[in-house]
């Protein structure tokens, strides 16, 4: 069998500090992509590392009285340690101070001097040290960096240039022929218009900076840090090393290069031009994402608002953070990071939707002493529907994962998880006395959970290994194509159930009014309130007259509720997993009616329906019979 290969890279990070959540985010996107391709039996090369040369690092080292090499060395363990703790399964960690890289970059320069693509001249202009970038003066005002807005310095020095201008037409032709080179496509426009506006040759050496790769055969110069850094993507594979020729030819070009939007020009303009000049093929896709923000500001080392991945890890664990970042930080836009939101998402999506489902299936089976779950000879109609729904999900999930839209893929999968929950509630296996039917429901649920566990493995490797282990499945990745297996899967597996020792995911109670459960024989620690406090809550009986699904929401039903003398109100409620729209029509339930109106999915909700969760963990409406709508509970 021919095994496909997948080569994915992250930016190499400037080592002026320990990694922060922004660096983790890019690295995580690459890790999820690598693990996704590993699922279908592909061979993986996943490269990450550190960018260790240049003026910015030399200045940062100087500030703390360290030599640059000693300074950069001091951060490497922190990077490797945090990547390890977050289950980042990289193949190779590149450091640009590695001798092999230094030599290969020098060889690259020698080769391009020979072809005339690199030549010596003089540079005069402006430079932004934090971004390590040359800046063009547009008018007579102070020259600020286009990227970060900070003031630049003026430099005039002898320099080697890369003949970038010669590649303008070829670059434009390449973008036109490869419209999916930059993902998301929308980010291509700024690149194309930058190139169309005219490319000038790029200075690729400095004489006023000492910390860099010595320019070959001209010791006055060091290599410009971006000419050094971009080449790491090929030097890591053995570019310009005779003994690694075959290895290099096997892995290059990169299948996916991940980066933030700040460095798209370097990767989509300079880098392809460098490769064209070297006669090498271009990367297949660049995945360009937006910022993680805190209070609407980009999270960054220099702004001092960076979230420490270690502190977060201690509080929430790697799987939950991986899920939250991948699902809710859509690559297409900037996204606000907040731990409250993280807690809420983890509680509802992971603990409620997924963890609970697994727990209930396994516990229920165990209660009926069912440990070995074989599949029935023939499946019923609902089970076949559930299996078909999975296949539809698999198609959508795969398409989005293949294209780098992992956040969208997870949205599809959660739609399916809600369907499995709805199936389980509707089947009411706890009421089934017929043994064959009971086994069928448990088996269908296990098949669904198995498929979910495999698809989610790239995002939450540890938690999914636990989920699969409780179904009696151990996964090992090699040449086996799990995606093909899921696509062909006729649902004929046998599962060996092992109850979980603890819930798969933690639930975070964000509501302070939540009460603690009563300990055995003891009293519950209910927070006391006065009668006046209670009187402030208006509870009314309401009759649900109309009910419909909210388009685009997996959870919400839109209810029109009659409160008798108090009139009609619209209430949105997240009960769709447990009740169909038709099932609640005509039901008389209890509502809190003096909560501040809330908007959900753009619709206003003017109240909240009361619910209880029964012993089977099924959510139910609190209903009242034989009183007119509008009756107040006191
Ligand atoms: O630019 N949100 O290194 P760097 C999301 N050495 N991603 C973020 C982020 C945030 N708030 N902050 C940083 C460099 N990143 C060069 C790269 S590659 C040959 C050389 C991520 O340490 C994002 O991927 O400044 C961004 O592009 C990268 O870190 C910049 O890292």
mmCIF file with all atom_site columns, C-alpha atoms in Angstrom, residues 123-192:
data_model
loop_
_atom_site.group_PDB
_atom_site.id
_atom_site.type_symbol
_atom_site.label_atom_id
_atom_site.label_alt_id
_atom_site.label_comp_id
_atom_site.label_asym_id
_atom_site.label_entity_id
_atom_site.label_seq_id
_atom_site.pdbx_PDB_ins_code
_atom_site.Cartn_x
_atom_site.Cartn_y
_atom_site.Cartn_z
_atom_site.occupancy
_atom_site.B_iso_or_equiv
_atom_site.pdbx_formal_charge
_atom_site.auth_seq_id
_atom_site.auth_comp_id
_atom_site.auth_asym_id
_atom_site.auth_atom_id
_atom_site.pdbx_PDB_model_num
ATOM 1  C CA . UNK A 1 123 ? 20.218  49.676 1.751   1.00 0.00 ? 123 UNK A CA 1
ATOM 2  C CA . UNK A 1 124 ? 18.880  52.850 3.184   1.00 0.00 ? 124 UNK A CA 1
ATOM 3  C CA . UNK A 1 125 ? 15.511  52.960 4.822   1.00 0.00 ? 125 UNK A CA 1
ATOM 4  C CA . UNK A 1 126 ? 13.671  52.058 7.983   1.00 0.00 ? 126 UNK A CA 1
ATOM 5  C CA . UNK A 1 127 ? 13.537  48.986 10.154  1.00 0.00 ? 127 UNK A CA 1
ATOM 6  C CA . UNK A 1 128 ? 11.121  47.717 12.817  1.00 0.00 ? 128 UNK A CA 1
ATOM 7  C CA . UNK A 1 129 ? 13.096  45.680 15.329  1.00 0.00 ? 129 UNK A CA 1
ATOM 8  C CA . UNK A 1 130 ? 10.123  44.072 17.184  1.00 0.00 ? 130 UNK A CA 1
ATOM 9  C CA . UNK A 1 131 ? 8.848   42.735 13.841  1.00 0.00 ? 131 UNK A CA 1
ATOM 10 C CA . UNK A 1 132 ? 12.334  42.338 12.329  1.00 0.00 ? 132 UNK A CA 1
ATOM 11 C CA . UNK A 1 133 ? 11.080  43.944 9.146   1.00 0.00 ? 133 UNK A CA 1
ATOM 12 C CA . UNK A 1 134 ? 12.079  46.637 6.647   1.00 0.00 ? 134 UNK A CA 1
ATOM 13 C CA . UNK A 1 135 ? 9.584   49.471 6.401   1.00 0.00 ? 135 UNK A CA 1
ATOM 14 C CA . UNK A 1 136 ? 9.033   51.784 3.446   1.00 0.00 ? 136 UNK A CA 1
ATOM 15 C CA . UNK A 1 137 ? 8.723   55.499 4.090   1.00 0.00 ? 137 UNK A CA 1
ATOM 16 C CA . UNK A 1 138 ? 5.394   56.709 2.727   1.00 0.00 ? 138 UNK A CA 1
ATOM 17 C CA . UNK A 1 139 ? 5.466   60.425 3.587   1.00 0.00 ? 139 UNK A CA 1
ATOM 18 C CA . UNK A 1 140 ? 7.452   62.914 5.650   1.00 0.00 ? 140 UNK A CA 1
ATOM 19 C CA . UNK A 1 141 ? 5.951   62.001 9.023   1.00 0.00 ? 141 UNK A CA 1
ATOM 20 C CA . UNK A 1 142 ? 7.575   59.675 11.549  1.00 0.00 ? 142 UNK A CA 1
ATOM 21 C CA . UNK A 1 143 ? 7.864   56.241 9.994   1.00 0.00 ? 143 UNK A CA 1
ATOM 22 C CA . UNK A 1 144 ? 5.913   53.659 11.942  1.00 0.00 ? 144 UNK A CA 1
ATOM 23 C CA . UNK A 1 145 ? 5.706   49.951 11.321  1.00 0.00 ? 145 UNK A CA 1
ATOM 24 C CA . UNK A 1 146 ? 2.693   48.968 9.217   1.00 0.00 ? 146 UNK A CA 1
ATOM 25 C CA . UNK A 1 147 ? 2.309   45.774 11.170  1.00 0.00 ? 147 UNK A CA 1
ATOM 26 C CA . UNK A 1 148 ? 2.673   46.742 14.848  1.00 0.00 ? 148 UNK A CA 1
ATOM 27 C CA . UNK A 1 149 ? 2.399   50.546 14.669  1.00 0.00 ? 149 UNK A CA 1
ATOM 28 C CA . UNK A 1 150 ? 5.613   51.087 16.615  1.00 0.00 ? 150 UNK A CA 1
ATOM 29 C CA . UNK A 1 151 ? 8.316   53.599 15.702  1.00 0.00 ? 151 UNK A CA 1
ATOM 30 C CA . UNK A 1 152 ? 11.036  52.375 13.359  1.00 0.00 ? 152 UNK A CA 1
ATOM 31 C CA . UNK A 1 153 ? 14.768  53.086 13.207  1.00 0.00 ? 153 UNK A CA 1
ATOM 32 C CA . UNK A 1 154 ? 16.540  54.528 10.193  1.00 0.00 ? 154 UNK A CA 1
ATOM 33 C CA . UNK A 1 155 ? 19.359  52.453 8.757   1.00 0.00 ? 155 UNK A CA 1
ATOM 34 C CA . UNK A 1 156 ? 21.818  52.920 5.910   1.00 0.00 ? 156 UNK A CA 1
ATOM 35 C CA . UNK A 1 157 ? 24.233  50.090 5.276   1.00 0.00 ? 157 UNK A CA 1
ATOM 36 C CA . UNK A 1 158 ? 25.790  47.866 2.685   1.00 0.00 ? 158 UNK A CA 1
ATOM 37 C CA . UNK A 1 159 ? 23.557  44.880 2.115   1.00 0.00 ? 159 UNK A CA 1
ATOM 38 C CA . UNK A 1 160 ? 23.004  41.780 0.049   1.00 0.00 ? 160 UNK A CA 1
ATOM 39 C CA . UNK A 1 161 ? 19.682  41.765 -1.764  1.00 0.00 ? 161 UNK A CA 1
ATOM 40 C CA . UNK A 1 162 ? 17.397  39.007 -2.915  1.00 0.00 ? 162 UNK A CA 1
ATOM 41 C CA . UNK A 1 163 ? 16.014  39.760 -6.397  1.00 0.00 ? 163 UNK A CA 1
ATOM 42 C CA . UNK A 1 164 ? 12.382  39.674 -5.279  1.00 0.00 ? 164 UNK A CA 1
ATOM 43 C CA . UNK A 1 165 ? 11.227  42.001 -8.066  1.00 0.00 ? 165 UNK A CA 1
ATOM 44 C CA . UNK A 1 166 ? 12.023  39.312 -10.635 1.00 0.00 ? 166 UNK A CA 1
ATOM 45 C CA . UNK A 1 167 ? 9.364   37.032 -9.101  1.00 0.00 ? 167 UNK A CA 1
ATOM 46 C CA . UNK A 1 168 ? 6.388   39.364 -9.154  1.00 0.00 ? 168 UNK A CA 1
ATOM 47 C CA . UNK A 1 169 ? 4.727   37.905 -12.250 1.00 0.00 ? 169 UNK A CA 1
ATOM 48 C CA . UNK A 1 170 ? 5.457   34.313 -11.323 1.00 0.00 ? 170 UNK A CA 1
ATOM 49 C CA . UNK A 1 171 ? 3.984   34.863 -7.873  1.00 0.00 ? 171 UNK A CA 1
ATOM 50 C CA . UNK A 1 172 ? 0.820   36.405 -9.291  1.00 0.00 ? 172 UNK A CA 1
ATOM 51 C CA . UNK A 1 173 ? 0.477   33.533 -11.756 1.00 0.00 ? 173 UNK A CA 1
ATOM 52 C CA . UNK A 1 174 ? 0.940   31.063 -8.898  1.00 0.00 ? 174 UNK A CA 1
ATOM 53 C CA . UNK A 1 175 ? -1.786  32.669 -6.742  1.00 0.00 ? 175 UNK A CA 1
ATOM 54 C CA . UNK A 1 176 ? -4.152  32.649 -9.723  1.00 0.00 ? 176 UNK A CA 1
ATOM 55 C CA . UNK A 1 177 ? -3.497  28.966 -10.397 1.00 0.00 ? 177 UNK A CA 1
ATOM 56 C CA . UNK A 1 178 ? -3.740  27.988 -6.722  1.00 0.00 ? 178 UNK A CA 1
ATOM 57 C CA . UNK A 1 179 ? -6.704  29.854 -5.267  1.00 0.00 ? 179 UNK A CA 1
ATOM 58 C CA . UNK A 1 180 ? -6.628  27.620 -2.191  1.00 0.00 ? 180 UNK A CA 1
ATOM 59 C CA . UNK A 1 181 ? -2.940  28.289 -1.424  1.00 0.00 ? 181 UNK A CA 1
ATOM 60 C CA . UNK A 1 182 ? -3.941  30.608 1.415   1.00 0.00 ? 182 UNK A CA 1
ATOM 61 C CA . UNK A 1 183 ? -6.622  29.354 3.826   1.00 0.00 ? 183 UNK A CA 1
ATOM 62 C CA . UNK A 1 184 ? -8.992  31.094 4.457   1.00 0.00 ? 184 UNK A CA 1
ATOM 63 C CA . UNK A 1 185 ? -9.202  32.377 0.895   1.00 0.00 ? 185 UNK A CA 1
ATOM 64 C CA . UNK A 1 186 ? -10.237 35.859 2.058   1.00 0.00 ? 186 UNK A CA 1
ATOM 65 C CA . UNK A 1 187 ? -6.716  36.450 3.318   1.00 0.00 ? 187 UNK A CA 1
ATOM 66 C CA . UNK A 1 188 ? -5.314  36.104 -0.213  1.00 0.00 ? 188 UNK A CA 1
ATOM 67 C CA . UNK A 1 189 ? -6.585  39.527 -1.270  1.00 0.00 ? 189 UNK A CA 1
ATOM 68 C CA . UNK A 1 190 ? -4.111  41.532 0.795   1.00 0.00 ? 190 UNK A CA 1
ATOM 69 C CA . UNK A 1 191 ? -1.260  39.339 -0.431  1.00 0.00 ? 191 UNK A CA 1
ATOM 70 C CA . UNK A 1 192 ? -2.216  39.656 -4.089  1.00 0.00 ? 192 UNK A CA 1
#
